[in-house]
Short mmCIF file of C-alpha atoms in Angstrom, two decimals:
data_model
loop_
_atom_site.label_atom_id
_atom_site.label_comp_id
_atom_site.label_asym_id
_atom_site.label_seq_id
_atom_site.Cartn_x
_atom_site.Cartn_y
_atom_site.Cartn_z
CA ASP J 195 -8.07 26.42 18.87
CA ALA J 196 -7.36 23.27 20.57
CA ARG J 197 -6.93 20.31 18.22
CA VAL J 198 -6.86 16.41 18.14
CA THR J 199 -3.53 15.50 16.58
CA GLN J 200 -3.14 12.35 14.69
CA THR J 201 0.07 10.86 13.19
CA PRO J 202 1.02 9.90 10.68
CA ARG J 203 -1.26 11.72 8.13
CA HIS J 204 -0.63 9.09 5.48
CA LYS J 205 0.92 5.62 5.71
CA VAL J 206 1.52 3.07 3.00
CA THR J 207 2.75 -0.16 4.00
CA GLU J 208 2.98 -3.77 2.63
CA MET J 209 0.61 -6.50 3.74
CA GLY J 210 1.81 -8.32 6.88
CA GLN J 211 3.55 -5.26 8.28
CA GLU J 212 2.74 -3.71 11.74
CA VAL J 213 1.01 -0.35 11.62
CA THR J 214 0.84 1.96 14.56
CA MET J 215 -1.42 5.13 14.48
CA ARG J 216 -1.19 7.75 17.27
CA CYS J 217 -3.69 10.27 18.60
CA GLN J 218 -3.06 13.14 21.01
CA PRO J 219 -6.36 14.17 22.33
CA ILE J 220 -7.13 17.59 23.48
CA LEU J 221 -5.73 18.35 26.92
CA GLY J 222 -8.26 17.64 29.61
CA HIS J 223 -10.42 15.55 27.44
CA ASN J 224 -11.32 12.25 29.15
CA THR J 225 -13.14 10.27 26.22
CA VAL J 226 -11.31 9.11 23.12
CA PHE J 227 -12.80 7.42 20.11
CA TRP J 228 -11.31 5.54 17.19
CA TYR J 229 -13.38 5.42 13.90
CA ARG J 230 -12.52 3.89 10.49
CA GLN J 231 -14.01 5.36 7.32
CA THR J 232 -14.44 3.59 4.05
CA MET J 233 -16.45 4.18 0.95
CA MET J 234 -18.28 1.03 1.49
CA GLN J 235 -18.88 0.97 5.23
CA GLY J 236 -18.95 4.70 6.07
CA LEU J 237 -17.82 5.56 9.64
CA GLU J 238 -17.42 2.61 11.88
CA LEU J 239 -16.75 2.83 15.52
CA LEU J 240 -13.86 0.67 16.51
CA ALA J 241 -13.22 1.40 20.13
CA TYR J 242 -13.53 4.04 22.74
CA PHE J 243 -12.04 4.87 26.15
CA ARG J 244 -12.99 6.97 29.11
CA ASN J 245 -10.37 7.95 31.59
CA ARG J 246 -8.01 5.67 29.68
CA ALA J 247 -10.19 2.62 30.25
CA PRO J 248 -11.77 0.79 27.33
CA LEU J 249 -15.55 1.12 27.32
CA ASP J 250 -16.33 -0.61 24.03
CA ASP J 251 -14.18 -2.29 21.46
CA SER J 252 -16.73 -4.55 19.92
CA GLY J 253 -16.29 -2.83 16.51
CA MET J 254 -12.70 -3.93 16.25
CA PRO J 255 -11.31 -7.14 14.85
CA LYS J 256 -9.55 -8.48 17.93
CA ASP J 257 -7.23 -10.80 16.06
CA ARG J 258 -5.27 -8.06 14.39
CA PHE J 259 -6.24 -4.83 16.00
CA SER J 260 -5.51 -3.41 19.44
CA ALA J 261 -6.25 -0.04 20.89
CA GLU J 262 -4.53 1.37 24.14
CA MET J 263 -4.13 4.61 26.01
CA PRO J 264 -0.69 4.47 27.67
CA ASP J 265 -1.40 7.73 29.28
CA ALA J 266 -3.88 10.61 29.08
CA THR J 267 -2.06 12.33 26.27
CA LEU J 268 -1.74 9.39 23.82
CA ALA J 269 -4.02 6.81 22.29
CA THR J 270 -2.68 4.24 19.89
CA LEU J 271 -4.28 1.92 17.38
CA LYS J 272 -2.20 -1.06 16.11
CA ILE J 273 -2.85 -3.37 13.32
CA GLN J 274 -0.65 -6.46 13.20
CA PRO J 275 -0.44 -8.01 10.52
CA SER J 276 -2.01 -5.59 8.17
CA GLU J 277 -4.14 -6.60 5.21
CA PRO J 278 -5.28 -4.81 2.10
CA ARG J 279 -8.83 -4.60 3.49
CA ASP J 280 -7.62 -2.43 6.31
CA SER J 281 -6.97 0.41 3.86
CA ALA J 282 -9.12 3.30 5.10
CA VAL J 283 -8.98 6.65 6.89
CA TYR J 284 -8.71 6.24 10.59
CA PHE J 285 -9.97 9.14 12.79
CA CYS J 286 -9.48 9.86 16.35
CA ALA J 287 -11.99 11.94 18.37
CA SER J 288 -11.87 13.31 21.94
CA GLY J 289 -14.27 15.08 24.24
CA LEU J 290 -15.00 15.84 27.94
CA VAL J 291 -18.78 15.99 28.15
CA SER J 292 -20.71 13.97 25.67
CA ARG J 293 -23.39 16.69 25.36
CA ASN J 294 -20.88 19.01 23.82
CA GLY J 295 -20.11 16.60 21.07
CA TYR J 296 -16.49 15.37 20.15
CA THR J 297 -13.69 16.99 18.34
CA PHE J 298 -12.15 14.99 15.44
CA GLY J 299 -8.61 14.85 14.23
CA SER J 300 -7.62 15.03 10.62
CA GLY J 301 -7.21 11.27 10.22
CA THR J 302 -4.70 8.75 9.09
CA ARG J 303 -5.08 7.54 5.64
CA LEU J 304 -3.74 4.00 5.57
CA THR J 305 -3.03 2.08 2.40
CA VAL J 306 -1.95 -1.55 2.58
CA VAL J 307 -0.52 -2.91 -0.64
CA ALA L 107 -30.44 -0.72 19.97
CA GLN L 108 -30.01 2.83 18.85
CA SER L 109 -29.38 3.63 15.18
CA VAL L 110 -29.31 6.51 12.84
CA THR L 111 -30.65 6.62 9.18
CA GLN L 112 -29.82 9.22 6.64
CA LEU L 113 -32.42 8.69 3.90
CA ASP L 114 -30.53 10.09 1.06
CA SER L 115 -26.93 9.19 0.03
CA GLN L 116 -26.47 12.03 -2.34
CA VAL L 117 -28.38 15.34 -2.73
CA PRO L 118 -27.61 17.44 -5.85
CA VAL L 119 -28.88 21.01 -5.73
CA PHE L 120 -28.24 24.20 -7.66
CA GLU L 121 -26.55 27.14 -5.89
CA GLU L 122 -28.89 29.45 -3.97
CA ALA L 123 -31.61 26.71 -3.85
CA PRO L 124 -32.92 25.47 -0.60
CA VAL L 125 -31.88 21.97 0.76
CA GLU L 126 -33.07 19.47 3.21
CA LEU L 127 -30.92 16.49 4.43
CA ARG L 128 -33.04 13.91 6.25
CA CYS L 129 -32.13 11.97 9.34
CA ASN L 130 -34.12 9.61 11.38
CA TYR L 131 -33.02 7.92 14.60
CA SER L 132 -34.33 5.13 16.67
CA SER L 133 -33.87 4.90 20.46
CA SER L 134 -36.10 3.96 23.45
CA VAL L 135 -34.46 6.70 25.56
CA SER L 136 -33.76 10.37 25.12
CA VAL L 137 -30.91 11.24 23.00
CA TYR L 138 -28.47 14.01 22.16
CA LEU L 139 -28.47 14.82 18.42
CA PHE L 140 -25.70 16.13 16.12
CA TRP L 141 -24.82 17.07 12.60
CA TYR L 142 -21.21 16.91 11.45
CA VAL L 143 -19.72 18.22 8.20
CA GLN L 144 -16.86 16.69 6.36
CA TYR L 145 -15.15 18.68 3.60
CA PRO L 146 -12.96 16.79 1.07
CA ASN L 147 -9.86 15.31 2.58
CA GLN L 148 -10.55 16.66 6.03
CA GLY L 149 -11.84 15.47 9.40
CA LEU L 150 -15.38 15.92 10.65
CA GLN L 151 -16.48 19.17 12.22
CA LEU L 152 -19.33 19.64 14.49
CA LEU L 153 -22.14 21.78 12.66
CA LEU L 154 -24.85 21.83 15.22
CA LYS L 155 -26.30 19.95 18.14
CA TYR L 156 -29.68 19.34 19.93
CA LEU L 157 -29.50 18.69 23.71
CA SER L 158 -32.83 19.83 25.05
CA GLY L 159 -35.21 22.84 25.01
CA SER L 160 -36.07 24.69 21.72
CA THR L 161 -36.44 22.07 18.95
CA LEU L 162 -34.85 24.37 16.40
CA VAL L 163 -31.08 24.63 16.42
CA GLU L 164 -28.94 26.79 14.18
CA SER L 165 -25.32 26.92 13.04
CA ILE L 166 -23.33 30.11 12.45
CA ASN L 167 -23.19 29.43 8.59
CA GLY L 168 -26.91 29.43 8.00
CA PHE L 169 -27.81 25.75 8.54
CA GLU L 170 -30.60 24.77 10.99
CA ALA L 171 -32.02 21.47 12.18
CA GLU L 172 -35.35 20.75 13.85
CA PHE L 173 -35.86 17.98 16.47
CA ASN L 174 -39.09 16.16 16.01
CA LYS L 175 -39.62 13.76 18.83
CA SER L 176 -42.87 12.18 17.50
CA GLN L 177 -41.30 11.44 14.06
CA THR L 178 -37.87 10.70 15.65
CA SER L 179 -36.27 12.97 13.10
CA PHE L 180 -33.50 15.62 13.07
CA HIS L 181 -33.58 16.99 9.48
CA LEU L 182 -30.92 19.54 8.47
CA ARG L 183 -32.00 22.52 6.38
CA LYS L 184 -30.49 25.56 4.65
CA PRO L 185 -32.70 28.08 2.58
CA SER L 186 -30.10 29.00 0.09
CA VAL L 187 -26.83 26.94 -0.35
CA HIS L 188 -23.41 28.05 -1.69
CA ILE L 189 -20.91 26.18 -3.69
CA SER L 190 -18.70 26.11 -0.55
CA ASP L 191 -21.37 23.95 1.18
CA THR L 192 -20.38 21.03 -0.94
CA ALA L 193 -19.31 18.32 1.59
CA GLU L 194 -20.49 15.15 3.35
CA TYR L 195 -23.00 15.61 6.19
CA PHE L 196 -23.30 13.09 9.02
CA CYS L 197 -26.08 12.89 11.52
CA ALA L 198 -25.11 11.38 14.90
CA VAL L 199 -26.74 10.49 18.10
CA ILE L 200 -25.63 9.89 21.74
CA LEU L 201 -27.89 8.38 24.34
CA SER L 202 -28.17 10.84 27.12
CA SER L 203 -26.79 8.55 29.62
CA ASN L 204 -23.39 7.87 30.90
CA THR L 205 -21.81 6.03 27.96
CA GLY L 206 -21.29 8.86 25.65
CA LYS L 207 -21.12 6.54 22.62
CA LEU L 208 -21.41 8.38 19.36
CA ILE L 209 -23.24 6.63 16.51
CA PHE L 210 -23.24 7.92 13.00
CA GLY L 211 -25.58 7.64 10.05
CA GLN L 212 -24.19 6.70 6.70
CA GLY L 213 -23.71 10.16 5.52
CA THR L 214 -25.22 12.38 2.87
CA THR L 215 -23.13 13.91 0.05
CA LEU L 216 -24.45 17.45 -0.73
CA GLN L 217 -23.41 18.42 -4.30
CA VAL L 218 -23.95 22.11 -4.91
CA LYS L 219 -23.80 23.03 -8.55
CA PRO L 220 -23.44 26.50 -10.19
#
């Protein structure tokens, strides 16, 4: 089965450090999402792209977060500087046609100490 | 604005009992509706979806959901649950337009007890 691959699976970092999370969408998928999951807030949409162009990043704190798609096979989410409140699981999802739903990766569990 | 409300944060149930997980949405336009399941320490998996046509949709593992347009609901049901169904279940919606933006409800934790 085709999969969305996220790296790293786990990341522990100190407050103030830069964190980069990567996502390899399923080949041929043109829509990529970034979500953040916490116990308190549930699943929050941070940003999403279609054909590598950002469609909506209104859910993302712009002062420290940035999301890009340098090419069709890679999406990145960066946090600089990181803070303890950024601790969460970050999911990437990709899809081609919205009516088919989207495929999620296994997530990156980020802990900022 | 579109939104999704899952009315129960936790649903405890005994094994082999029936269960219903409730989901309501608000939207002024037609929508696609989805249920995703998340097992512990895993990502989300698509369980079933409603696009159009028959209002009752089924998954391969015995779950079904019914789209009710007048009540703007998409409740998930299973007539007899197993221990292995213990997971978090998310209802989600996409406007049937070009944006493809997927919006999730808050999630419902199904706890199946022996």
